[in-house]
Amino acid sequence: SVYGQLDDKAAIYSGTIDNTDRAISRLLAKLRAVDAREDTLIIYASDNGSYRDDRTGGLRGRKGVNWEGGIRVPGIYSWPGQISEGRVETTPSGLVDVVPTVCGLLDIEPPKVHLDGSDISPLLTQTGSFSRHQPLIWHLQRSKPIIAMRDGDYSMVAERDYDLTLENMFNE
């Protein structure tokens, strides 16, 4: 294998990333063949950080943990003619922002329910100012810390103050 032995978890991880990249390339090639690329908004993201400590960019924590290494993930919005290519946005956002952002990009009314996320389309299109209406929050029952919150430039984490065993969960 290009990445190492088939029983090497790092090789499997790298091969999986490469396979995903090739699959996305095939999808984009097919899309270009059947329609104008400018007619399609593509959003790509991961749902959590890596399970491998060496793949978290030097950040503390990993998958399943509410430190930056477990919750900071790649997010890509691609829409030629509407969103500049190759630009990196440094304002924190999350998957919770996808629905309000798609509504903002397509200029449609968001659903009439409470949405935790915010419309980040002004950041993506560079056409206005952005203000998050509530902090970003991550909660994982078995994580230490159990919760993380991000508001602007500040992050806060909290440890649980109770024992989380199956016995205690069912006796509450």
Short mmCIF file of C-alpha atoms in Angstrom, two decimals:
data_model
loop_
_atom_site.label_atom_id
_atom_site.label_comp_id
_atom_site.label_asym_id
_atom_site.label_seq_id
_atom_site.Cartn_x
_atom_site.Cartn_y
_atom_site.Cartn_z
CA SER A 1 0.00 0.00 0.00
CA VAL A 2 1.13 3.55 -0.67
CA TYR A 3 0.48 4.48 2.97
CA GLY A 4 1.94 1.44 4.73
CA GLN A 5 0.93 -2.03 5.79
CA LEU A 6 -2.73 -3.04 5.63
CA ASP A 7 -2.78 -3.69 9.37
CA ASP A 8 -1.34 -0.24 10.19
CA LYS A 9 -4.11 2.03 11.53
CA ALA A 10 -2.27 5.14 10.27
CA ALA A 11 -2.14 3.63 6.77
CA ILE A 12 -5.84 2.76 6.88
CA TYR A 13 -6.67 6.28 8.07
CA SER A 14 -4.58 7.89 5.30
CA GLY A 15 -6.03 5.54 2.68
CA THR A 16 -9.54 6.43 3.79
CA ILE A 17 -8.80 10.16 3.47
CA ASP A 18 -7.32 9.59 0.00
CA ASN A 19 -10.32 7.49 -1.05
CA THR A 20 -12.70 10.23 0.11
CA ASP A 21 -10.72 12.82 -1.87
CA ARG A 22 -10.87 10.66 -5.01
CA ALA A 23 -14.62 10.07 -4.57
CA ILE A 24 -15.26 13.80 -4.27
CA SER A 25 -13.14 14.39 -7.40
CA ARG A 26 -15.27 11.87 -9.33
CA LEU A 27 -18.46 13.52 -8.06
CA LEU A 28 -17.24 16.97 -9.15
CA ALA A 29 -16.20 15.65 -12.58
CA LYS A 30 -19.67 14.13 -13.08
CA LEU A 31 -21.31 17.32 -11.89
CA ARG A 32 -19.30 19.37 -14.42
CA ALA A 33 -20.36 16.93 -17.15
CA VAL A 34 -24.10 17.20 -16.45
CA ASP A 35 -24.57 20.80 -15.29
CA ALA A 36 -22.88 24.12 -14.75
CA ARG A 37 -20.84 23.94 -11.56
CA GLU A 38 -22.15 27.42 -10.67
CA ASP A 39 -25.61 25.90 -10.17
CA THR A 40 -24.54 23.74 -7.24
CA LEU A 41 -23.65 24.60 -3.66
CA ILE A 42 -21.42 21.94 -2.12
CA ILE A 43 -20.86 21.68 1.63
CA TYR A 44 -18.32 19.27 3.07
CA ALA A 45 -17.50 18.78 6.73
CA SER A 46 -16.50 16.26 9.34
CA ASP A 47 -18.59 15.61 12.43
CA ASN A 48 -15.74 15.35 14.95
CA GLY A 49 -11.99 15.43 15.32
CA SER A 50 -9.73 12.52 14.54
CA TYR A 51 -9.45 9.46 16.73
CA ARG A 52 -5.68 9.66 16.10
CA ASP A 53 -3.67 11.98 18.34
CA ASP A 54 -1.21 12.61 15.49
CA ARG A 55 -4.01 13.93 13.20
CA THR A 56 -5.47 16.71 15.36
CA GLY A 57 -3.08 19.44 14.26
CA GLY A 58 -1.40 19.54 17.65
CA LEU A 59 -4.65 20.49 19.36
CA ARG A 60 -5.57 19.06 22.75
CA GLY A 61 -8.02 16.15 22.69
CA ARG A 62 -9.38 13.93 19.95
CA LYS A 63 -12.65 12.32 18.80
CA GLY A 64 -15.09 11.92 21.67
CA VAL A 65 -13.54 14.70 23.76
CA ASN A 66 -14.72 18.30 24.05
CA TRP A 67 -11.28 19.86 23.61
CA GLU A 68 -10.35 21.59 20.34
CA GLY A 69 -8.75 18.42 18.91
CA GLY A 70 -12.06 16.60 19.28
CA ILE A 71 -14.41 19.29 18.03
CA ARG A 72 -12.47 21.41 15.51
CA VAL A 73 -13.06 19.96 12.05
CA PRO A 74 -12.71 20.97 8.41
CA GLY A 75 -15.64 22.69 6.79
CA ILE A 76 -15.83 23.61 3.11
CA TYR A 77 -18.49 25.62 1.30
CA SER A 78 -18.03 25.69 -2.47
CA TRP A 79 -20.22 27.62 -4.90
CA PRO A 80 -18.38 29.13 -7.88
CA GLY A 81 -19.46 32.67 -8.64
CA GLN A 82 -20.97 33.12 -5.17
CA ILE A 83 -18.24 32.10 -2.70
CA SER A 84 -14.60 33.01 -3.36
CA GLU A 85 -12.37 29.99 -3.91
CA GLY A 86 -9.33 29.28 -1.76
CA ARG A 87 -10.25 31.69 1.03
CA VAL A 88 -9.93 30.55 4.65
CA GLU A 89 -12.46 31.93 7.12
CA THR A 90 -11.23 32.03 10.70
CA THR A 91 -14.54 32.77 12.43
CA PRO A 92 -15.64 29.61 14.28
CA SER A 93 -18.74 27.88 12.95
CA GLY A 94 -20.26 24.44 13.12
CA LEU A 95 -22.59 22.00 11.41
CA VAL A 96 -25.35 23.61 13.45
CA ASP A 97 -24.94 26.62 11.12
CA VAL A 98 -25.64 24.73 7.88
CA VAL A 99 -29.44 25.15 7.70
CA PRO A 100 -29.52 28.89 8.46
CA THR A 101 -26.54 29.45 6.14
CA VAL A 102 -28.08 27.59 3.20
CA CYS A 103 -31.25 29.64 3.72
CA GLY A 104 -29.15 32.81 3.73
CA LEU A 105 -27.16 31.84 0.63
CA LEU A 106 -30.31 30.89 -1.31
CA ASP A 107 -32.30 33.84 0.05
CA ILE A 108 -35.08 31.65 1.38
CA GLU A 109 -37.01 31.88 4.64
CA PRO A 110 -35.59 29.60 7.37
CA PRO A 111 -37.90 27.03 8.94
CA LYS A 112 -40.25 28.39 11.61
CA VAL A 113 -38.48 26.53 14.42
CA HIS A 114 -35.71 27.55 16.79
CA LEU A 115 -32.36 27.12 15.08
CA ASP A 116 -29.31 26.98 17.33
CA GLY A 117 -27.01 27.85 14.44
CA SER A 118 -26.43 31.20 12.78
CA ASP A 119 -26.40 32.28 9.14
CA ILE A 120 -22.71 32.62 8.24
CA SER A 121 -23.44 33.52 4.60
CA PRO A 122 -22.17 37.11 5.07
CA LEU A 123 -18.77 35.62 5.95
CA LEU A 124 -18.79 33.25 2.98
CA THR A 125 -19.87 35.83 0.42
CA GLN A 126 -18.00 38.71 2.09
CA THR A 127 -21.11 40.87 1.70
CA GLY A 128 -21.93 41.96 5.22
CA SER A 129 -21.29 41.66 8.90
CA PHE A 130 -21.83 38.56 10.98
CA SER A 131 -23.06 38.24 14.53
CA ARG A 132 -23.72 34.90 16.22
CA HIS A 133 -27.00 34.96 18.17
CA GLN A 134 -25.87 32.43 20.81
CA PRO A 135 -22.59 30.66 21.67
CA LEU A 136 -21.51 27.42 20.00
CA ILE A 137 -21.93 24.52 22.43
CA TRP A 138 -20.67 20.93 22.36
CA HIS A 139 -21.98 18.36 24.83
CA LEU A 140 -20.82 14.76 25.00
CA GLN A 141 -22.14 12.78 27.97
CA ARG A 142 -19.02 10.66 28.45
CA SER A 143 -16.45 13.33 27.59
CA LYS A 144 -14.14 14.97 30.08
CA PRO A 145 -14.86 17.87 29.88
CA ILE A 146 -18.57 17.13 29.44
CA ILE A 147 -19.33 20.46 27.76
CA ALA A 148 -17.49 23.12 25.80
CA MET A 149 -18.77 26.56 24.84
CA ARG A 150 -17.30 29.06 22.39
CA ASP A 151 -18.36 32.70 22.30
CA GLY A 152 -16.25 34.91 20.05
CA ASP A 153 -12.60 34.58 21.02
CA TYR A 154 -13.38 32.80 24.29
CA SER A 155 -13.90 29.14 25.12
CA MET A 156 -15.11 27.59 28.33
CA VAL A 157 -15.20 23.93 29.32
CA ALA A 158 -16.85 22.27 32.30
CA GLU A 159 -16.26 18.95 34.00
CA ARG A 160 -19.20 16.95 35.28
CA ASP A 161 -19.59 16.89 39.04
CA TYR A 162 -21.22 13.47 39.28
CA ASP A 163 -20.21 9.88 38.70
CA LEU A 164 -21.31 8.61 35.31
CA THR A 165 -21.77 4.89 35.75
CA LEU A 166 -24.57 2.76 34.34
CA GLU A 167 -25.80 2.10 37.86
CA ASN A 168 -26.09 5.83 38.61
CA MET A 169 -27.71 6.58 35.24
CA PHE A 170 -30.59 4.16 35.86
CA ASN A 171 -31.09 5.04 39.54
CA GLU A 172 -31.64 8.76 38.97
#
